[in-house]
XYZ file of C-alpha atoms in Angstrom:
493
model
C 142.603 -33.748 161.342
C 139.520 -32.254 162.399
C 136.072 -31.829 160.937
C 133.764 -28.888 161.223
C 129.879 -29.983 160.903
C 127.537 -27.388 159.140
C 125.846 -26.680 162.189
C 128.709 -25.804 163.987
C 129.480 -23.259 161.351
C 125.937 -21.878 161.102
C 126.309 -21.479 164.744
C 129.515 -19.893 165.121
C 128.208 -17.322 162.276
C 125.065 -16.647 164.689
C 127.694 -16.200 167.572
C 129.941 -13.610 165.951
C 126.453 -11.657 164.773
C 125.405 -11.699 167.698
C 128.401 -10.411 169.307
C 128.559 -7.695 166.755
C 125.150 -6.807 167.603
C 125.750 -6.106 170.942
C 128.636 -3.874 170.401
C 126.766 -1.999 168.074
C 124.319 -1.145 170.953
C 126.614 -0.426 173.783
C 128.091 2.039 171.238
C 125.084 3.575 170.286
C 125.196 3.220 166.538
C 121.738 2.580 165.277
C 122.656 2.695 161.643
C 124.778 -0.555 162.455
C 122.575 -1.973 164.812
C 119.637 -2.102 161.909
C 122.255 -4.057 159.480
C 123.023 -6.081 161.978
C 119.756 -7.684 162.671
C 119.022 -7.777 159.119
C 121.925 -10.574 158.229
C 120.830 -11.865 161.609
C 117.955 -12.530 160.075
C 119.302 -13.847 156.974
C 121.928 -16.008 158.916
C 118.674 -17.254 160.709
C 116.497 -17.647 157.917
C 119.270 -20.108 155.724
C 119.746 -22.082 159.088
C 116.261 -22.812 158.780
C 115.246 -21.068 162.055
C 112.412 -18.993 160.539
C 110.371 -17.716 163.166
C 113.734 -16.244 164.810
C 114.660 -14.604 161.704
C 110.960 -13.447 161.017
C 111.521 -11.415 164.596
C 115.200 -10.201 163.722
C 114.006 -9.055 160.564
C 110.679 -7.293 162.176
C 113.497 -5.812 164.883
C 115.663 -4.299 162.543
C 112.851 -2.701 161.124
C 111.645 -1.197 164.294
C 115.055 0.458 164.526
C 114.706 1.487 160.819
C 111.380 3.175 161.577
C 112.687 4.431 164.956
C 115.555 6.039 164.161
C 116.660 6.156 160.587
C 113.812 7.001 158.481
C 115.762 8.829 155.767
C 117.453 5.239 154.943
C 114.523 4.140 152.701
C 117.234 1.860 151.313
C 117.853 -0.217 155.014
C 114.082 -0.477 154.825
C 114.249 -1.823 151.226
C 116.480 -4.391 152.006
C 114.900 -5.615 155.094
C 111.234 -5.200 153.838
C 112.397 -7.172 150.468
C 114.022 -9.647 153.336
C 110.641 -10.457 154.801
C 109.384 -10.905 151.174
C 111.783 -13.215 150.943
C 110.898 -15.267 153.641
C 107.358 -14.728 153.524
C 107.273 -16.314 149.880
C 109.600 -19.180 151.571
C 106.732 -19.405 153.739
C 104.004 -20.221 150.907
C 102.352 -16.597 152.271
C 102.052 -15.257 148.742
C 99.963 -12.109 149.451
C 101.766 -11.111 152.596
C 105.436 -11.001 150.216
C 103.807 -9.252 147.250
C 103.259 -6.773 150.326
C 106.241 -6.747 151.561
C 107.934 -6.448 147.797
C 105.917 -3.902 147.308
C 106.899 -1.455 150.437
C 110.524 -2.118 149.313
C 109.709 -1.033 145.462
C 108.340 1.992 147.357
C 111.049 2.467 149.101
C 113.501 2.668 146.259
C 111.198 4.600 144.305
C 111.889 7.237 146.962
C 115.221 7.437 147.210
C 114.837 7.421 142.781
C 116.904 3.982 142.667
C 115.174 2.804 139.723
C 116.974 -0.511 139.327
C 115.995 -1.258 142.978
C 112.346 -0.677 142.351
C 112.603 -3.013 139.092
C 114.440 -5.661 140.925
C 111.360 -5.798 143.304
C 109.046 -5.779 140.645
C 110.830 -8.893 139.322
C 110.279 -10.652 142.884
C 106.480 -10.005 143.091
C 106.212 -11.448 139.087
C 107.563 -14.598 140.836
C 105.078 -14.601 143.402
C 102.340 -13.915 140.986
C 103.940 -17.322 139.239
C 103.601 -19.109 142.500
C 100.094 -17.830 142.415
C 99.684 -19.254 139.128
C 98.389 -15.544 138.687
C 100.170 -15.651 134.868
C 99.232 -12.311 133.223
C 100.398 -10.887 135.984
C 103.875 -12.544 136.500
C 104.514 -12.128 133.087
C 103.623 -8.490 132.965
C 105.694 -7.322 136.296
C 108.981 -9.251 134.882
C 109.225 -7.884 131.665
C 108.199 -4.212 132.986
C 110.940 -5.334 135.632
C 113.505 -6.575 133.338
C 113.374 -3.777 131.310
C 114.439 -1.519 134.352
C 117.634 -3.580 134.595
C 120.892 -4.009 132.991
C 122.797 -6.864 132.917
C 125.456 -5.072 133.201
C 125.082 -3.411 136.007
C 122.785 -5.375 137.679
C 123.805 -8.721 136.420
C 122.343 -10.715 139.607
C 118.514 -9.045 139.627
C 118.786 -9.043 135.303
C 119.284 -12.727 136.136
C 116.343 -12.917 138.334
C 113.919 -11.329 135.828
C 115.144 -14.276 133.440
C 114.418 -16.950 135.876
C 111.188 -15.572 136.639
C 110.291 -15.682 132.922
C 111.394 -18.768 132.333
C 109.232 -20.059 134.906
C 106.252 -18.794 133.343
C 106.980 -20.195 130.067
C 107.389 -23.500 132.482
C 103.955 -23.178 133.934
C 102.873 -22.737 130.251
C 104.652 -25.777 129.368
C 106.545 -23.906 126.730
C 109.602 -25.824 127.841
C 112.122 -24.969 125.008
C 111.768 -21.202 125.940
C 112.248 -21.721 129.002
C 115.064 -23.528 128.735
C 116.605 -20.247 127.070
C 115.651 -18.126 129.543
C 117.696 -20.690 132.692
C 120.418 -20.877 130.492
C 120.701 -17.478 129.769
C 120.663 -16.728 133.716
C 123.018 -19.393 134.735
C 126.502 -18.194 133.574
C 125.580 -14.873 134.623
C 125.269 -16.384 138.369
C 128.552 -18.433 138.292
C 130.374 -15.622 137.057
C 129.172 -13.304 139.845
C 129.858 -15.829 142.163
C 126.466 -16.326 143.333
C 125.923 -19.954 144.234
C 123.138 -19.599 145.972
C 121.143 -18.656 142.901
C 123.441 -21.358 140.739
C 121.790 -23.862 142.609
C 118.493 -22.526 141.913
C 118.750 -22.370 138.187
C 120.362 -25.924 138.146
C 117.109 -27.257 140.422
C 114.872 -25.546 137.864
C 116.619 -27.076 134.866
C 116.343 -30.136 136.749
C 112.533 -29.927 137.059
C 112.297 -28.730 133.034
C 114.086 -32.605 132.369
C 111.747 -34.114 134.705
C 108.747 -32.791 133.516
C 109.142 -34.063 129.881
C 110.532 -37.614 131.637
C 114.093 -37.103 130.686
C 115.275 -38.696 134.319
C 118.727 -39.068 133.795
C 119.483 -35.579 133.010
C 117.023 -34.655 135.428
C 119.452 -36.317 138.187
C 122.373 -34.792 136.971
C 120.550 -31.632 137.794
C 119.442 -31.747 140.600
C 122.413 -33.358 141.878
C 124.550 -30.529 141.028
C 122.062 -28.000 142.161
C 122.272 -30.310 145.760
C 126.483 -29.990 145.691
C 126.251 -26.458 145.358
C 123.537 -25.961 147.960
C 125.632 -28.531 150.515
C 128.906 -26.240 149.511
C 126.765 -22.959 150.610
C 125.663 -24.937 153.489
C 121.544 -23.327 152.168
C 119.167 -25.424 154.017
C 116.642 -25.198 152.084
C 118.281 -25.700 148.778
C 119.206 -29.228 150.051
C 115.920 -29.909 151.511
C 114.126 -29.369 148.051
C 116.923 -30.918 145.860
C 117.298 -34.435 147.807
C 112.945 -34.334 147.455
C 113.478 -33.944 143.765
C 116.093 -36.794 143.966
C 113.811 -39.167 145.140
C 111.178 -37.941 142.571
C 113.577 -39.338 140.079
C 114.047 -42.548 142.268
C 110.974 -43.154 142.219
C 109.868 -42.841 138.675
C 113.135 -45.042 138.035
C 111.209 -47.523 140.137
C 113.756 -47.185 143.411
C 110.526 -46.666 145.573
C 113.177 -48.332 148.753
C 115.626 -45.509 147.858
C 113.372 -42.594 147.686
C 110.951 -42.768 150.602
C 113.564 -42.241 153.566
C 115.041 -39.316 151.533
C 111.297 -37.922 150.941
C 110.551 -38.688 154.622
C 113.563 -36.640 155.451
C 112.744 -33.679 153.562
C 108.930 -33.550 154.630
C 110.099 -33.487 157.956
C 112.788 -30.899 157.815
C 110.540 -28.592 155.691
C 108.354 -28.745 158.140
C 109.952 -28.037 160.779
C 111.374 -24.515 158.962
C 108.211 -23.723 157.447
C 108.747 -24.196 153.899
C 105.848 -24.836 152.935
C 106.104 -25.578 149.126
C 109.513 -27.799 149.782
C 106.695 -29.837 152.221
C 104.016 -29.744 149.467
C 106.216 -31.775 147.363
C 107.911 -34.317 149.469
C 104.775 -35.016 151.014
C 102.785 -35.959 147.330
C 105.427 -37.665 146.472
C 105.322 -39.480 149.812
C 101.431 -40.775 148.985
C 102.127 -41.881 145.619
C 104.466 -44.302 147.277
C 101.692 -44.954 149.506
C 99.330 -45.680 146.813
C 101.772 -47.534 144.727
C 102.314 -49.964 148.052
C 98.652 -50.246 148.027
C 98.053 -48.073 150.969
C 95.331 -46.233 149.947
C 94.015 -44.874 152.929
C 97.620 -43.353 154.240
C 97.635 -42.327 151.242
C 94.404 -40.513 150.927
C 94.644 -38.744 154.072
C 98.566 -37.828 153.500
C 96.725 -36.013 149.976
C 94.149 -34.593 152.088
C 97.359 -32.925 153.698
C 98.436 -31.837 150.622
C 95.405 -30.124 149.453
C 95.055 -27.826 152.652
C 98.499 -27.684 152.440
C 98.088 -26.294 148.782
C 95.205 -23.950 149.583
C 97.500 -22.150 152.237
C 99.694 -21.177 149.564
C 97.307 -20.052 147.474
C 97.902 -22.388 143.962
C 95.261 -23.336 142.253
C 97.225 -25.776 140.061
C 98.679 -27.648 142.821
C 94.773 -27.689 145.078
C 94.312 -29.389 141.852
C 97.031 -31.861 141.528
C 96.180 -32.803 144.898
C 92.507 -33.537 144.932
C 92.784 -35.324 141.580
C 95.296 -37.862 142.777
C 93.466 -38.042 145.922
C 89.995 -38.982 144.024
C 91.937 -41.522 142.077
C 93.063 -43.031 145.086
C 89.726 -43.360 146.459
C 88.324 -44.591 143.480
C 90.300 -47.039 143.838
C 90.035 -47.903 147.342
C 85.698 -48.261 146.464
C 85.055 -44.898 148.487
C 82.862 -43.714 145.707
C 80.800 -40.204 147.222
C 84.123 -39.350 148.649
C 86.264 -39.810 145.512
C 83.342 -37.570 143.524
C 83.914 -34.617 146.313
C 87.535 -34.968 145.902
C 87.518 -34.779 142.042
C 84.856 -32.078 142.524
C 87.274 -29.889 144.479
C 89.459 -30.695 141.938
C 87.619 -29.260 139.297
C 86.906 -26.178 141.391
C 90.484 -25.729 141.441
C 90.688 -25.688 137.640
C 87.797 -22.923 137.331
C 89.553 -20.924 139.653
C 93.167 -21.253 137.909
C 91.102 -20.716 134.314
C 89.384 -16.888 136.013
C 93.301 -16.057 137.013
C 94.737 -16.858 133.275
C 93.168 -13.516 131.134
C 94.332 -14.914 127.446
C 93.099 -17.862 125.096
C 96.915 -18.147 124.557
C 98.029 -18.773 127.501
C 94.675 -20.966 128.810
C 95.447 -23.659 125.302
C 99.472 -23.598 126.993
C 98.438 -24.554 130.508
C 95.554 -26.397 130.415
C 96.742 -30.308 128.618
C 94.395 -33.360 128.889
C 95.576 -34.188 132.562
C 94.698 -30.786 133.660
C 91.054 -30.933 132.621
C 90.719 -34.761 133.112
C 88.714 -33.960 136.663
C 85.456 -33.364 134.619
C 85.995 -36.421 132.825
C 86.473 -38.310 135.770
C 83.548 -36.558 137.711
C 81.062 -37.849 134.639
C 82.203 -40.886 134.375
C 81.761 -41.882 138.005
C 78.561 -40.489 138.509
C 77.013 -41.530 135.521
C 78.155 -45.448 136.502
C 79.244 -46.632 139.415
C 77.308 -43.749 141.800
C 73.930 -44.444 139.094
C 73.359 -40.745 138.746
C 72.810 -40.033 135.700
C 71.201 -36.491 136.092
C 74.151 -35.177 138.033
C 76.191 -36.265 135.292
C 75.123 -34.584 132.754
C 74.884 -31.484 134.989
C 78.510 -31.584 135.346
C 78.992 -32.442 131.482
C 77.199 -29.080 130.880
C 79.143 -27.400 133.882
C 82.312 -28.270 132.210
C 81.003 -26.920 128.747
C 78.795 -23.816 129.696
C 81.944 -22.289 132.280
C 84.300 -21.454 129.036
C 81.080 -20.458 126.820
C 79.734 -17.960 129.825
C 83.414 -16.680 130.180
C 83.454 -15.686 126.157
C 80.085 -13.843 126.701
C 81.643 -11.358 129.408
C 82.259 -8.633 127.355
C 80.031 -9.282 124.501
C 76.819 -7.298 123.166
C 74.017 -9.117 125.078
C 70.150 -7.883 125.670
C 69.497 -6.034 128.659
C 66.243 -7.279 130.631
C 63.286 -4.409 131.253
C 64.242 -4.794 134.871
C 67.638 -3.021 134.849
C 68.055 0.218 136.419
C 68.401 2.521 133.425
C 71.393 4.387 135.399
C 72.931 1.029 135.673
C 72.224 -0.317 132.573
C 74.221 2.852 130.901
C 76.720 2.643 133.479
C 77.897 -1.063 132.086
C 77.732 -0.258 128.350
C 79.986 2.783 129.388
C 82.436 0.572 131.273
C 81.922 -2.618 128.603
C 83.488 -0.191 126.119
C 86.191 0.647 128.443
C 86.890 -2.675 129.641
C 87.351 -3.556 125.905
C 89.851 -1.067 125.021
C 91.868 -1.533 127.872
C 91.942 -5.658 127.099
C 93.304 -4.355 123.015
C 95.702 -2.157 124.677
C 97.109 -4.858 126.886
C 97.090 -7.734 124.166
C 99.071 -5.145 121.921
C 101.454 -3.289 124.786
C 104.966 -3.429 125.115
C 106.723 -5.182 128.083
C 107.428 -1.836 129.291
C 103.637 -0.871 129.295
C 102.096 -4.343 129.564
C 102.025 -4.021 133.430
C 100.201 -0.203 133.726
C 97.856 -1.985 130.632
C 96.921 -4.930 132.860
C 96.417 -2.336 135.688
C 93.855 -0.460 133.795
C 92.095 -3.571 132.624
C 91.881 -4.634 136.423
C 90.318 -1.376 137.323
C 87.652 -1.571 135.107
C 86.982 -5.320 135.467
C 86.469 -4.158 139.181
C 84.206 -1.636 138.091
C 81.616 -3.616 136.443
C 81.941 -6.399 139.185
C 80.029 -3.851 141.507
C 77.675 -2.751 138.810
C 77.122 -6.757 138.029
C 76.712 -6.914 141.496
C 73.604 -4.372 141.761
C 72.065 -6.258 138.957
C 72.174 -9.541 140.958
C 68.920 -8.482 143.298
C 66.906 -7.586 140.016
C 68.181 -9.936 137.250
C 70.229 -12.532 138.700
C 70.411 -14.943 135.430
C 71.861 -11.983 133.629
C 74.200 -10.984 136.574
C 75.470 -14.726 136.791
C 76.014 -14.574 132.473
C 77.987 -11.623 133.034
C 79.958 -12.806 135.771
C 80.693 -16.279 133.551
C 78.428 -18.315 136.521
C 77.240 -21.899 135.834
C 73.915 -21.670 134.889
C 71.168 -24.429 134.364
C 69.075 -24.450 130.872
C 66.005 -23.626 132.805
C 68.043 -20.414 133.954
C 69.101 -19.529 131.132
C 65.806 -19.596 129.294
C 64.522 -17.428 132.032
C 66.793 -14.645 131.271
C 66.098 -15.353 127.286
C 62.801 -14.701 128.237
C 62.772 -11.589 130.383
């Protein structure tokens, strides 16, 4: 009997593609040439060999552009293919892009169910963003381009994406509907790739409200299916949530080879958010062990590693376990930076989330504890009592400034009368456009938000040509921290 490894297999797959490929070009045929290098991409791409597949992918293009430009749907496919990998990547902006040439592409050719299914991708990125409003927005407008019927695989996609809003939101029992809705809809299309997916996010649902044991079961049923499909990167990020669960069970001996395993193979591929996770988890056990400075440097890791992606939630997550652990360790001025970057992350993830809804779902105790901590340690242990309450006000004055945006406020004598008419004219409009979002449909929530950005835009630049003149009522408008002594400036003016 005889036993055929998984990289064997990947690499006779590569072989016979390759093959293909070249008979393709001796033959001449272009239109098979461009396929081709697209699943050579793909075959590349799930043996973790991104950079090859990056230049298959960018190849096959070439040839698209070359030769075939009336088949908008070849460049669909490959330009939703680099979306793919791009997001794989932790390059957020570069795969809404990329998603969005291949929604333009199918928008072309009038395949409507194409252009939603790409709409559903970029909601996911927006997710991964933690840009909420958005996600949100482009998966119901997406969804409600698709049929489950007929598109049973991208209708299950939208449903995913959803549910990991209402995740991020930590509304967990809706999105538990929303995986278990999409899973049956993957098994019975045979799509295990995706199976594996919805069982890993299940998995993270029970983890997150500390049910470990069905968390397990989870993920190690999303891991079987991944192993069966022989998807790299599906086993990298299950056997990382494994040891998550290890370790919370207190099997720190058990977890740390597996997470050391995972760092280093997601590494190596470029997945960057697979690395993000095996590598926190990795200073926790460092911290646990008590040590604190491998442990504070591998966090340091994690934060760049964080603001590469481009989430706000997770910069956080990062520089708040990374103060705690130099609190701990007596590094006092470094531990207040840290938990100051910390709660810089938390402004910028409160700017990015539009309703009071959805900012009282995401933000719990732990996410605002930074400011707490930031007091606390300046007002004892660094003896400053001044900065202290500076940051006690920071902490109250950011979410009062942000509620006096759009509001009726005095205008100084100093403002441009041009200007000053130009605002109220756009206040007005930015106001109607934020009713006409809170009240649109899903099929109309997404052009609503649009408008809303537009305008928001719009009186940016006109804040902006106030800031020379009146600067305390340019930094009100634009929800800046101000001092008292600022602010009673303005009041007087």
């Amino acid at each position: 009997m005889s036993f055929v490894t998984e990289q064997e297999t990947q690499s006779d797959r590569l072989e016979e593609l390759r093959a293909s490929l070249d008979e393709a070009r001796t033959a001449g045929n272009l239109g098979t040439e461009g396929e081709l290098l697209n699943s050579l991409g793909l075959a590349l791409k799930n043996a973790g060999r991104f950079d090859e597949a990056e230049l298959a992918f960018l190849e096959s293009l070439e040839v698209v552009d070359r030769f075939l430009d009336a088949l908008h749907r070849v460049r669909a496919q490959v330009s939703s293919n680099l979306g793919l990998l791009a997001r794989d990547r932790g390059e957020l902006d570069e795969a809404v892009r990329f998603y969005s040439q291949a929604q333009r592409e199918y928008e072309t050719i009038e395949d409507l169910a194409g252009a939603a299914g790409m709409l559903v991708e970029v909601g996911i990125v927006h997710k991964d963003a933690s840009r909420l409003s958005e996600a949100q927005a482009c998966l119901q407008q997406g969804l409600a381009g698709l049929s489950e019927e007929d598109q049973p695989t991208r209708f299950a996609a939208a449903l995913v994406g959803l549910g990991l809003v209402h995740e991020r939101r930590h509304e967990y029992h809706q999105a538990r509907a929303y995986y278990d809705r999409a899973l049956p809809v993957y098994q019975q299309t045979g799509d295990a790739a995706n199976e594996a997916v919805v069982l890993f996010n299940l998995g993270m649902l029970c983890d997150l409200q500390k049910q470990f044991p069905e968390a397990m079961e989870h993920f190690e049923r999303s891991l079987k299916v991944s192993e069966q499909q022989q998807d790299r990167m599906g086993i990298v990020h299950a056997r990382s949530a494994i040891a998550s669960v290890l370790m919370a069970g207190g099997e720190s001996e058990a977890a740390r080879p597996m997470l050391e395993q995972a760092c280093r193979e997601a590494r190596e591929m470029g997945y960057r958010r697979a690395e993000l996770d095996a590598a926190h988890d990795l200073a926790l056990l460092d911290r646990d062990e008590g040590n604190l400075d491998e442990a504070a440097e591998r966090l340091l890791e994690c934060q760049r590693l964080a603001e590469k992606i481009g989430d706000p939630q997770e910069v956080n997550k990062a520089a708040f376990d990374r103060g705690d652990v130099l609190l701990t360790a007596g590094r006092y001025e470094e531990a207040a930076k840290s938990y100051e970057r910390a709660a810089e992350a938390v402004d910028g993830l409160r700017t990015l989330l539009r309703s009071e809804e959805e900012s009282l779902n995401v933000f719990d105790e732990a996410g605002l504890e930074a400011y707490d901590r930031i007091v606390r340690l300046k007002a004892t242990l660094l003896k400053s009592p001044t900065e202290a309450l500076a940051w006690s006000e920071h902490s109250r004055s950011r979410e009062f400034l942000r509620q006096l945006r759009w509001k009726d406020l005095p205008l100084p004598l100093t403002v441009d009368h041009e200007v000053a008419l130009q605002e109220e004219n756009l206040l007005a409009a930015a106001r109607r456009a934020q009713s006409r979002w809170e009240s649109a449909s899903d099929e109309e929530r997404l052009n609503a938000l649009r408008e809303l950005e537009a305008v928001e835009q719009q009186l940016a630049d006109v804040w902006m040509q106030m800031t020379e003149t009146t600067p305390e009522y340019a930094a009100i408008r634009r929800a800046d921290v101000l001092t008292w002594p600022e602010l009673l400036n303005f009041l007087r003016s």
